[in-house]
CSV table of C-alpha atoms in Angstrom, one decimal:
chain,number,residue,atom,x,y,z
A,21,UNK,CA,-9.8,-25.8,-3.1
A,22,UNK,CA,-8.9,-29.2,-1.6
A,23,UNK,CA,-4.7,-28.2,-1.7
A,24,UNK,CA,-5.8,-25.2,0.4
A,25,UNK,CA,-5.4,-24.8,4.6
A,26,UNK,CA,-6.3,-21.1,4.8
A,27,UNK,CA,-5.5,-20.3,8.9
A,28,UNK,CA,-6.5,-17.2,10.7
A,29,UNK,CA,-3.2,-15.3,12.0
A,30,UNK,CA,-3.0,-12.7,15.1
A,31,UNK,CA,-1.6,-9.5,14.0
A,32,UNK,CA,2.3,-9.2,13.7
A,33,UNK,CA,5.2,-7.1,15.7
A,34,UNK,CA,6.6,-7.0,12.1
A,35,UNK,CA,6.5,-3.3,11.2
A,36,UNK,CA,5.1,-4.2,8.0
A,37,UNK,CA,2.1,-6.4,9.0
A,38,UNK,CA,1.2,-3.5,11.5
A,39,UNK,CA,-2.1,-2.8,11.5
A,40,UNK,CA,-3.2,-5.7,9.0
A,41,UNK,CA,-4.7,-9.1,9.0
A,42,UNK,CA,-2.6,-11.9,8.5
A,43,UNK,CA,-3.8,-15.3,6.4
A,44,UNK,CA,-1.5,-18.1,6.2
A,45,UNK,CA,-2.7,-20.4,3.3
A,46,UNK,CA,-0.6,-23.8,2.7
A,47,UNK,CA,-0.4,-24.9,-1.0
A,48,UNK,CA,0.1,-28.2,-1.8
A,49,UNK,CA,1.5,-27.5,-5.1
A,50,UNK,CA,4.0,-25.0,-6.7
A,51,UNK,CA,3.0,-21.4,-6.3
A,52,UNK,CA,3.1,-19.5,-9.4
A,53,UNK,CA,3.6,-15.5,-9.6
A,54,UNK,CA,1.8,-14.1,-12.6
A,55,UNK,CA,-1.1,-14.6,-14.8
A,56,UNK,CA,0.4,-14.0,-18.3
A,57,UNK,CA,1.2,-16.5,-21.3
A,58,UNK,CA,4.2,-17.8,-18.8
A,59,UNK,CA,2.2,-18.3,-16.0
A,60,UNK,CA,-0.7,-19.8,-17.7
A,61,UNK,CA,2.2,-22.6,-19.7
A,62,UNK,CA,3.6,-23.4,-16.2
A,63,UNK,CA,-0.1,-24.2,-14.8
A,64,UNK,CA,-1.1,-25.9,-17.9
A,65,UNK,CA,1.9,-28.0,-18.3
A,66,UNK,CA,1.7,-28.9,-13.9
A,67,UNK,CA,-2.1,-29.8,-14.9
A,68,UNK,CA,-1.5,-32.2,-17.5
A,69,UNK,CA,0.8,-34.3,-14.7
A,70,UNK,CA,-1.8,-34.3,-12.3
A,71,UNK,CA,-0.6,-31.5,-10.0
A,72,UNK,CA,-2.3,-28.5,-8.6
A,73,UNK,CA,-0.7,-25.2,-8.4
A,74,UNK,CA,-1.6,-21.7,-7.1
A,75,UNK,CA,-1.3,-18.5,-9.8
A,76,UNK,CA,-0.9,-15.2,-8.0
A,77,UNK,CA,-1.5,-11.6,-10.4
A,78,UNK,CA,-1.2,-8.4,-8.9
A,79,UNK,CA,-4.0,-7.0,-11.6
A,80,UNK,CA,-7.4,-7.7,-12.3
A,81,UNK,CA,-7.4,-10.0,-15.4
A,82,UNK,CA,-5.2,-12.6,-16.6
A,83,UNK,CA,-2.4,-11.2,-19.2
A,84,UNK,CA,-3.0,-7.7,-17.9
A,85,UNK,CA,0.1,-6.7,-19.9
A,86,UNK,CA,-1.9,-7.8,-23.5
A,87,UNK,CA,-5.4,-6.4,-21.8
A,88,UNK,CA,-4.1,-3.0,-20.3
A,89,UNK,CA,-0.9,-2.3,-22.0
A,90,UNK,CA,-1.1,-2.3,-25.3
A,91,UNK,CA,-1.9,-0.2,-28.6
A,92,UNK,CA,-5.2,-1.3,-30.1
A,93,UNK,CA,-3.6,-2.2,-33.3
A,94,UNK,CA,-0.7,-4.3,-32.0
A,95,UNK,CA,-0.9,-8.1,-34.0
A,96,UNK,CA,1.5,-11.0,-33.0
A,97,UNK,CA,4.9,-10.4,-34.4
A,98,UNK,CA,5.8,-14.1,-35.3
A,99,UNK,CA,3.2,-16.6,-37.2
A,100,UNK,CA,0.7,-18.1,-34.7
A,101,UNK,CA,2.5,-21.4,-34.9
A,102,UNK,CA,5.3,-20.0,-33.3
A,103,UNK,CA,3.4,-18.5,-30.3
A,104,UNK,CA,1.3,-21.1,-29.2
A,105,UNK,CA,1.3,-22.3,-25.5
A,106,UNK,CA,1.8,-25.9,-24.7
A,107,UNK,CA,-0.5,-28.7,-25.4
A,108,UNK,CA,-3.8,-26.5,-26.9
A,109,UNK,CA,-3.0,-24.7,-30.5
A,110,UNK,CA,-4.8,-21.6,-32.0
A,111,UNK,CA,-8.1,-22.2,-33.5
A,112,UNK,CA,-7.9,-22.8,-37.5
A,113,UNK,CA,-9.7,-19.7,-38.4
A,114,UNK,CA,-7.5,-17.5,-36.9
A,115,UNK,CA,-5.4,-15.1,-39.3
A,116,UNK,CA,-1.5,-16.4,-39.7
A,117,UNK,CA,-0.7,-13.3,-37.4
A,118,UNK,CA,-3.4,-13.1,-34.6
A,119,UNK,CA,-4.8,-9.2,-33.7
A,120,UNK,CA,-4.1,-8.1,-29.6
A,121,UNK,CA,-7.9,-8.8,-28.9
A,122,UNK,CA,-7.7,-12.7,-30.9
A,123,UNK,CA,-5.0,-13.4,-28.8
A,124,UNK,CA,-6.5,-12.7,-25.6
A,125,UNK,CA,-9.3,-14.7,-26.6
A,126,UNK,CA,-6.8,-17.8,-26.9
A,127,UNK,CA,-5.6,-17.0,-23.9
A,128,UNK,CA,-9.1,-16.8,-21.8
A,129,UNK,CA,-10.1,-20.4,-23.4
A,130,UNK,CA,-6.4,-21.5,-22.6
A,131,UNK,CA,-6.9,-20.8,-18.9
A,132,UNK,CA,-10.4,-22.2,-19.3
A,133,UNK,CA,-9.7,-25.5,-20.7
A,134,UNK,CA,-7.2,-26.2,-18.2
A,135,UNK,CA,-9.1,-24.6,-15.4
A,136,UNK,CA,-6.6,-22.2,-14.3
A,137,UNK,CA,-8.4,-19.9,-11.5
A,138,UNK,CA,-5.5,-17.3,-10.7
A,139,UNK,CA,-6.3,-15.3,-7.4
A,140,UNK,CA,-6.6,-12.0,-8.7
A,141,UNK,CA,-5.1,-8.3,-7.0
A,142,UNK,CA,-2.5,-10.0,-5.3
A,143,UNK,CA,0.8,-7.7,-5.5
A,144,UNK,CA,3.3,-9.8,-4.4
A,145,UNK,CA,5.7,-8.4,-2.0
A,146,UNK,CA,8.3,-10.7,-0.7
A,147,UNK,CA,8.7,-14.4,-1.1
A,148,UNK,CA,11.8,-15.9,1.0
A,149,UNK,CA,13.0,-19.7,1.4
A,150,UNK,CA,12.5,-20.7,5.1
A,151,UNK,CA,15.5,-23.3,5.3
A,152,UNK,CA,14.0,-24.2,8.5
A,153,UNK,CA,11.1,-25.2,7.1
A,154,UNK,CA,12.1,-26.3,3.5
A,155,UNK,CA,9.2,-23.9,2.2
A,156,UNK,CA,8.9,-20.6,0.1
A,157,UNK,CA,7.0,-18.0,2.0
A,158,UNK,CA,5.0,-15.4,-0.2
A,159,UNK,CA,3.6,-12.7,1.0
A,160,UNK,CA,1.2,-10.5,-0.8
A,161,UNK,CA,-1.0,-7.7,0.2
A,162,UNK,CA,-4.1,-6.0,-1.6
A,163,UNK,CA,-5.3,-2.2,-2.7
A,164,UNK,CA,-8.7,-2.8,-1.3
A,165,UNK,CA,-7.9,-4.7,1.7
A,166,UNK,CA,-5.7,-4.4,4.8
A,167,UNK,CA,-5.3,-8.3,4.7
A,168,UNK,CA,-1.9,-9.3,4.0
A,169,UNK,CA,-2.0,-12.9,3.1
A,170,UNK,CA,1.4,-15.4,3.1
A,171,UNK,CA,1.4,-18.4,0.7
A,172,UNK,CA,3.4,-21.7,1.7
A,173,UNK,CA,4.7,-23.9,-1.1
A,174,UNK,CA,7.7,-26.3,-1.4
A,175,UNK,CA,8.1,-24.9,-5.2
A,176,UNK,CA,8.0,-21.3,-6.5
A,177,UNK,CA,7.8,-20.7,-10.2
A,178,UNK,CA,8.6,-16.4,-10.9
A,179,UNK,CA,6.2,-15.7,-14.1
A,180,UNK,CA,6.6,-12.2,-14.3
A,181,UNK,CA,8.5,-12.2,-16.9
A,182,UNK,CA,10.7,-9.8,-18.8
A,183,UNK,CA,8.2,-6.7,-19.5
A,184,UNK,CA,7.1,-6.4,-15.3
A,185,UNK,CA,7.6,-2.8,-15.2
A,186,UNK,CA,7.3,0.0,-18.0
A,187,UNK,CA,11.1,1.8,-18.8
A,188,UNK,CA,11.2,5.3,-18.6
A,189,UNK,CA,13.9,7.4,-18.7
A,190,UNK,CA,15.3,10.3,-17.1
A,191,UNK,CA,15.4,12.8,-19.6
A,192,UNK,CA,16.5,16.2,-19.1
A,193,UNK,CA,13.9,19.0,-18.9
A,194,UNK,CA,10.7,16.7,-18.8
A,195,UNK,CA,9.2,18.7,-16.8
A,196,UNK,CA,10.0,22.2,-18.3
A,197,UNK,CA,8.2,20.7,-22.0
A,198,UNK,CA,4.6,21.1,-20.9
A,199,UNK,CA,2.8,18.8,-23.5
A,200,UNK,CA,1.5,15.5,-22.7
A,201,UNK,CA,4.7,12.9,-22.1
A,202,UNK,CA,3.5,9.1,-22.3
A,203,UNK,CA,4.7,5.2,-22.4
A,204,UNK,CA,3.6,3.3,-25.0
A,205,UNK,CA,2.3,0.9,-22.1
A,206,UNK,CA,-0.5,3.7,-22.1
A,207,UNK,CA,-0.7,4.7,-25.9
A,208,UNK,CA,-4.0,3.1,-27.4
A,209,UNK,CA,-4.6,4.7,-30.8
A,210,UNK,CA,-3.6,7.9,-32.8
A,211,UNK,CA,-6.7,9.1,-33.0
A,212,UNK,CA,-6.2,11.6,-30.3
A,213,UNK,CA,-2.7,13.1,-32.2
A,214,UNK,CA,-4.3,13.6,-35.3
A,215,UNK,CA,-2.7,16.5,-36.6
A,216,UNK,CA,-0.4,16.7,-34.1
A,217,UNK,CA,3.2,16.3,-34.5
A,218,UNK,CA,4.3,13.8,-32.2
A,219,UNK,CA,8.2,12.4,-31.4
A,220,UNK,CA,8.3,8.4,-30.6
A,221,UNK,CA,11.7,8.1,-28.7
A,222,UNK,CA,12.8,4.3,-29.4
A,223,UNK,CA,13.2,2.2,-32.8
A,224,UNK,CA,12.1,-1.3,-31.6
A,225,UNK,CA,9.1,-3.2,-33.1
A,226,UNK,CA,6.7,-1.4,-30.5
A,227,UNK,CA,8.1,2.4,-31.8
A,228,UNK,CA,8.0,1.7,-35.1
A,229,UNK,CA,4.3,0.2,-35.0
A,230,UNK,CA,3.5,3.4,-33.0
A,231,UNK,CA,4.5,5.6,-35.6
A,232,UNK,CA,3.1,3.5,-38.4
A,233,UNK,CA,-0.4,4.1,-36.6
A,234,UNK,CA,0.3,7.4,-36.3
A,235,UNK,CA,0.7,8.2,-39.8
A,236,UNK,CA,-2.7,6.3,-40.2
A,237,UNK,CA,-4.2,8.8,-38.0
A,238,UNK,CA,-3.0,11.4,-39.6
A,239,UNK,CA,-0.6,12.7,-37.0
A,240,UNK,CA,3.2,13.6,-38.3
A,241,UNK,CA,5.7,11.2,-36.5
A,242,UNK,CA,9.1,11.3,-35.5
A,243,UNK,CA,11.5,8.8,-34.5
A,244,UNK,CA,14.6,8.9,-32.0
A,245,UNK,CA,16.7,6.0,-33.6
A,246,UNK,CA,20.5,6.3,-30.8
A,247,UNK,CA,21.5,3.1,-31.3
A,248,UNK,CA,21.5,0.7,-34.6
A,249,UNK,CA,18.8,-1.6,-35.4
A,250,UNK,CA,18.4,-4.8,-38.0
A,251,UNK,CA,15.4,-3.8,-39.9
A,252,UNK,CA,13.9,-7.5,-41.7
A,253,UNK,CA,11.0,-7.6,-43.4
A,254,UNK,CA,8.5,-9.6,-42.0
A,255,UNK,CA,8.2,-12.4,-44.7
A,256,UNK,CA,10.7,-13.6,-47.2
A,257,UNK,CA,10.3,-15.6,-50.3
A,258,UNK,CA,6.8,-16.1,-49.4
A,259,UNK,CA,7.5,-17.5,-45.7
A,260,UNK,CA,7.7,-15.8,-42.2
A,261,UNK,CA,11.1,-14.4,-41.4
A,262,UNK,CA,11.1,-16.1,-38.5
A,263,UNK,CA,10.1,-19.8,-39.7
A,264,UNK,CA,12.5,-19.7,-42.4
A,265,UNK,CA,15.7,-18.8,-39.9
A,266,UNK,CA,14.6,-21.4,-38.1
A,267,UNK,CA,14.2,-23.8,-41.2
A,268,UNK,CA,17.6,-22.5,-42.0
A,269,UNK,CA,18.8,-23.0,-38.6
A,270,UNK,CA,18.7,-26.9,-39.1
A,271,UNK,CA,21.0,-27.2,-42.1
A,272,UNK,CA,23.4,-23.9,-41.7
A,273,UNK,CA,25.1,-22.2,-38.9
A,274,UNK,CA,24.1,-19.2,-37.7
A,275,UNK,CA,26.4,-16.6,-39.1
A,276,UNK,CA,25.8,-18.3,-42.7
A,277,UNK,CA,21.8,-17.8,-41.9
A,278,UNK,CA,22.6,-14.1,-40.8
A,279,UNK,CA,24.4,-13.3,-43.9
A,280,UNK,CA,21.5,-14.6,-46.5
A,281,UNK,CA,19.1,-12.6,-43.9
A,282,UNK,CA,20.8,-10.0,-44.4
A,283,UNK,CA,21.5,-9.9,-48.6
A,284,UNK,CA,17.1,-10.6,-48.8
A,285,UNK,CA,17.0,-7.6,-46.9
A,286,UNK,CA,19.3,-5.5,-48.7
A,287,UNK,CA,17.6,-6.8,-52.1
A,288,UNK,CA,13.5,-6.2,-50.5
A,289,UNK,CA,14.0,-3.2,-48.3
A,290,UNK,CA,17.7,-1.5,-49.8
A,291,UNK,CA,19.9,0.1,-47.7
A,292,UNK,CA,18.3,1.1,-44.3
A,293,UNK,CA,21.5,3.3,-43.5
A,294,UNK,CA,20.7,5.8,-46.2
A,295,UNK,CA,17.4,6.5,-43.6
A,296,UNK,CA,19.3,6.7,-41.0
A,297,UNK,CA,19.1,3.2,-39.8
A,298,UNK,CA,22.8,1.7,-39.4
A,299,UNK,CA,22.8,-1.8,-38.7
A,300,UNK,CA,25.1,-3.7,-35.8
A,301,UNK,CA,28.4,-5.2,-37.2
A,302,UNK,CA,26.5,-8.5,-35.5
A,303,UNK,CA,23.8,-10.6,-37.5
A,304,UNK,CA,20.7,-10.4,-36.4
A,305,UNK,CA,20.4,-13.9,-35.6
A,306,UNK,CA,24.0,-13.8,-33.6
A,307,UNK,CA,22.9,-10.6,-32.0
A,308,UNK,CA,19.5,-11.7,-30.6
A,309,UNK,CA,21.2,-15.0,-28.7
A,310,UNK,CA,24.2,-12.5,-27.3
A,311,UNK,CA,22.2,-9.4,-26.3
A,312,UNK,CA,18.6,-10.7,-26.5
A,313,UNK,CA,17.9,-7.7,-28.7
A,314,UNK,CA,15.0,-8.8,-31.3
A,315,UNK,CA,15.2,-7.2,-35.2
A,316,UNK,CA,12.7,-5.4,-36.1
A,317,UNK,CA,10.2,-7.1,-38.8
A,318,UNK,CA,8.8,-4.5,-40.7
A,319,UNK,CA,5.2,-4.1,-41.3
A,320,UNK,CA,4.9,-1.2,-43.4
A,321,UNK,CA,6.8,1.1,-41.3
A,322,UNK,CA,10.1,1.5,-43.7
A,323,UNK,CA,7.9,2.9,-46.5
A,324,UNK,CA,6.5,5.5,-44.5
A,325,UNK,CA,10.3,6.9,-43.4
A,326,UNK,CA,11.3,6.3,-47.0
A,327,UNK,CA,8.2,8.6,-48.3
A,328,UNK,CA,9.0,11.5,-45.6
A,329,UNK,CA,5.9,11.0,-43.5
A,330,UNK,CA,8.3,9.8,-41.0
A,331,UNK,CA,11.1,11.6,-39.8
A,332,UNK,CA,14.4,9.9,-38.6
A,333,UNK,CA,16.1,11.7,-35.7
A,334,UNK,CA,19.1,11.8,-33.5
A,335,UNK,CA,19.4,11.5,-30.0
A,336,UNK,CA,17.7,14.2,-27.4
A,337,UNK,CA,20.3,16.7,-25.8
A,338,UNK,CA,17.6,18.1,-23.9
A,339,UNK,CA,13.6,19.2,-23.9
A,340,UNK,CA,12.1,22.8,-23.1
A,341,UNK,CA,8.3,23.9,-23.5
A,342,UNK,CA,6.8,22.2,-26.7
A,343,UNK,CA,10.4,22.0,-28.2
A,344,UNK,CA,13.4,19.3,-28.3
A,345,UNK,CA,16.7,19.7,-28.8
A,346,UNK,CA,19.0,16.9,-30.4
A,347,UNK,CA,22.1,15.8,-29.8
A,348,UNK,CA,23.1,17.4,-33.3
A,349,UNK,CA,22.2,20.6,-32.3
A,350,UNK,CA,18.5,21.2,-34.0
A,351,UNK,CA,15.9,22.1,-32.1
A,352,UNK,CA,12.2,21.0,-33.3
A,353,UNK,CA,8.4,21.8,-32.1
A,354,UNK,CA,6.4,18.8,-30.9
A,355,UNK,CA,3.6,18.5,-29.3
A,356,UNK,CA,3.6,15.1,-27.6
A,357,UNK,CA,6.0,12.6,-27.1
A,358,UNK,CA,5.6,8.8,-27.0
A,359,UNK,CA,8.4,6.7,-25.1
A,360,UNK,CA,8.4,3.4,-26.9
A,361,UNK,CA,11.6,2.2,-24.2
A,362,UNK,CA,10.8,-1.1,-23.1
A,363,UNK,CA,9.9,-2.9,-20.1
A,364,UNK,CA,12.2,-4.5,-17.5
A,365,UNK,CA,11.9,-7.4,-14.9
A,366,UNK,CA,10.6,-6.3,-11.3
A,367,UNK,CA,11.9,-9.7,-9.8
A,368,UNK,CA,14.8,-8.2,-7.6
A,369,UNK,CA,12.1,-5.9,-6.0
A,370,UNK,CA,10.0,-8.3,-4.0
A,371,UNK,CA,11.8,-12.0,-4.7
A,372,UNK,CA,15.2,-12.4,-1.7
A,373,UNK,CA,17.2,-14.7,-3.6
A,374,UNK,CA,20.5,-13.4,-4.9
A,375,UNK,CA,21.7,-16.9,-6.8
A,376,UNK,CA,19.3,-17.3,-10.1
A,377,UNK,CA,18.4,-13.4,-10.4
A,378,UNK,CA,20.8,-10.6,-11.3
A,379,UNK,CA,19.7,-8.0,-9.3
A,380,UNK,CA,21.2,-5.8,-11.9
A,381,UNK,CA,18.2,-6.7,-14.7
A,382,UNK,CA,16.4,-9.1,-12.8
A,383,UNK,CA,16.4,-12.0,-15.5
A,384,UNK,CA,18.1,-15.2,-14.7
A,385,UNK,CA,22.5,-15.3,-14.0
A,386,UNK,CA,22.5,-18.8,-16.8
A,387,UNK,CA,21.9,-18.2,-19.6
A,388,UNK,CA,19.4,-19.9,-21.9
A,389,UNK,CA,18.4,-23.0,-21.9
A,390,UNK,CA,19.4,-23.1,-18.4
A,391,UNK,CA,18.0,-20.2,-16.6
A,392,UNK,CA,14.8,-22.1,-16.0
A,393,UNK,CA,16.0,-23.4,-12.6
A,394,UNK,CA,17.4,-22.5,-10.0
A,395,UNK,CA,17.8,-23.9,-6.0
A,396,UNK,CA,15.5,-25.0,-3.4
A,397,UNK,CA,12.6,-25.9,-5.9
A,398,UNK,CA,13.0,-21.8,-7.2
A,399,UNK,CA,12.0,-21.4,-11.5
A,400,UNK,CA,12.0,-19.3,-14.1
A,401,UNK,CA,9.6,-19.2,-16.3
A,402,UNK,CA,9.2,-16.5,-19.7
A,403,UNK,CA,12.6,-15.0,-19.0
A,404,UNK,CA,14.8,-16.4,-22.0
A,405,UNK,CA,14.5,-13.2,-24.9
A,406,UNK,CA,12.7,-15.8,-26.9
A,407,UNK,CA,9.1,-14.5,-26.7
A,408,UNK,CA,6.3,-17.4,-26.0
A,409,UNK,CA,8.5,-20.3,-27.6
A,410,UNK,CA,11.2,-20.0,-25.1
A,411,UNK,CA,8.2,-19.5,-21.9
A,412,UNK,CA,6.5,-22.6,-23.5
A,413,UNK,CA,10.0,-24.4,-24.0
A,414,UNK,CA,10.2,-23.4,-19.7
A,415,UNK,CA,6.8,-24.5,-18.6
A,416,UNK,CA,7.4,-27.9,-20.3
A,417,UNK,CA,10.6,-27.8,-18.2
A,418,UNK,CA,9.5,-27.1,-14.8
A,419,UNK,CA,6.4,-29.3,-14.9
A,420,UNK,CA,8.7,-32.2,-15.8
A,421,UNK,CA,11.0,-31.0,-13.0
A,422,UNK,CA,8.9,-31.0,-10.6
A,423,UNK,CA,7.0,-33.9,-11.3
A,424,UNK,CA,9.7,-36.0,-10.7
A,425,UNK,CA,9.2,-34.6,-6.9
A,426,UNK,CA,5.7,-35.4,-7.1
A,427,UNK,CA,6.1,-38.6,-7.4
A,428,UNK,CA,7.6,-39.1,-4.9
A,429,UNK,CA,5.5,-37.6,-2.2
């Protein structure tokens, strides 16, 4: 590539380019870190303004969290319209909510179209601003190499995004339970529980969808629900949840638009506390822009836990071999667990910057809309809790940002 100088460098006294090759490569655009939808938007959105950029994954394939990560039944949440990346929409004949393997498939033309060649199997391990220099210095290293190679841009964009790293707690007695313990980021199908009774610990959109395909497996699910949860179904008066809050949105303010939510709900799924789902005192509107906690939009979940072939439970006190003990005393048999708990950011690990990223959470200190910037041409992009609109809403952002630079050069 023409915005490449790749120089050969001597080994380092640095203790930890001992015993590796060093490449120094200068890019004359932004460097971007991470192939997902994020990354992708920023690269596509520099593109379209005429500038080049670099995108860096630490995996194999683009979106490896979509590829490698997820269940096998797993559909976009939100109506395509709402998840499209800048400047190339889904094609017609796709279903109103796209399957895991349709999106990909947008995704691959997406980075196609706009000829976005990420360098793949680069784990990034430190990036620094040299103030010296005016530059960001990122250094990555690969599995099957001992070549350590340090990229030089005047811009860095972070794309990792919210869901870097899989969540999984500490829970007492793991060890002592002796059946098999997984993340949903490695859960595929139910077909290998059938007839097995399995506990899903976590009641977001990702545990509830587990259990769901668990009962269509025929497995027998249970479901750790600690905190409270806004259950929604996932269309109302014949539109997408979603689309109509955001219709909504436009006329009324948002307590008003929680509180119709809120009464459909009531009146199409009854009262969720009854099985054992209490909801927050906050809308669920109110609650998402405070907390960044999404409802759960129900896809045929509810019935299942209303019919018995999913079991609400409390908290776990503790586990021992095949059994669980709650937090209300009863102890139950199970023979695998499923941890549906999340995903957090990995930025504080390799990025040394302390003024845009807490290093508590490792999402942005301002909050949205303005996380997407920060100093010393440093963005954010796909870390506002607003799933691919808000990373789209970024890219368009920093590519406007930045241009302004280019220009100027």
């Amino acid at each position: 590539m023409d915005y490449l100088r790749e120089v050969e460098g001597k080994r380092s006294h640095d203790p930890y380019f001992m015993n590796k090759m060093k490449r120094c490569v200068f890019v004359k655009g932004p460097v971007i870190v991470g192939a997902g939808p994020s990354g992708l938007a920023a690269a596509a959105c520099l593109k379209e303004k005429g500038i080049p950029s670099l995108v860096l994954e630490r995996s194999n394939c683009i979106a490896s969290l979509w590829q490698l990560k997820t269940y096998d039944r797993l559909r976009l949440h939100l109506p395509k319209q709402f998840c499209e990346l800048p400047l190339m929409s889904f094609p017609n004949d796709f279903p109103t909510y796209p399957t895991k393997q349709q999106f990909i498939k947008y995704l691959e033309h997406y980075a196609k179209t706009f000829d976005i060649r990420p360098v793949f199997n680069q784990s990034v391990v430190c990036a620094n601003y040299d103030r010296n220099l005016g530059l960001w210095r990122v250094k990555t290293e690969t599995k099957t190499t001992t070549t350590t190679t340090e990229y030089v841009s005047r811009w860095l964009i972070v794309a990792t995004g919210e869901n870097a790293e899989a969540v999984v707690p500490g829970i007492e007695g793991m060890e002592e339970f002796g059946g098999s313990i997984m993340h949903t980021s490695l859960y595929k199908s139910g077909e290998i529980f059938r007839g097995k009774k399995v506990l899903v610990v976590g009641c977001g959109n990702s545990g509830m969808e587990v259990c769901l395909d668990l009962c269509n497996h025929d497995a027998s699910p249970s479901l750790v629900v600690r905190d409270t949860v806004h259950v929604l179904p996932r269309e109302m008066l014949g539109k997408s949840t979603f689309g109509l809050s955001m219709w909504l949105l436009k006329w009324l303010p948002i307590r008003l638009v929680d509180r119709f939510l809120l009464i459909i709900s009531r009146l199409l799924l009854g009262d969720t506390a009854r099985l054992g789902l209490d909801r927050p005192e906050i809308g669920p509107l109110e609650l998402k822009n405070l907390s960044g906690k999404t409802p759960v939009l129900d896809v045929g979940t509810l019935a299942k836990i209303k019919s018995g072939d999913i079991k609400v439970c409390p908290g776990i006190r503790t586990l021992k071999h095949q059994k669980v003990e709650f937090e209300n005393g009863e102890t139950e048999n199970f023979d695998a667990i499923i941890l549906a708990t999340g995903y957090k950011s990995n930025v504080p690990s390799w990025l040394k910057e302390k003024e845009m990223f807490s290093e508590k959470d490792g999402l942005p200190k301002r909050p949205f809309p303005n996380g997407w910037k920060g100093e010393c041409g440093l963005y954010a992009v796909g870390f506002t809790k607003r799933g691919l609109l808000g990373a789209s809403m970024d890219a368009k952002k920093i590519a406007q940002d930045i241009h302004c630079f280019w220009l100027k050069i």
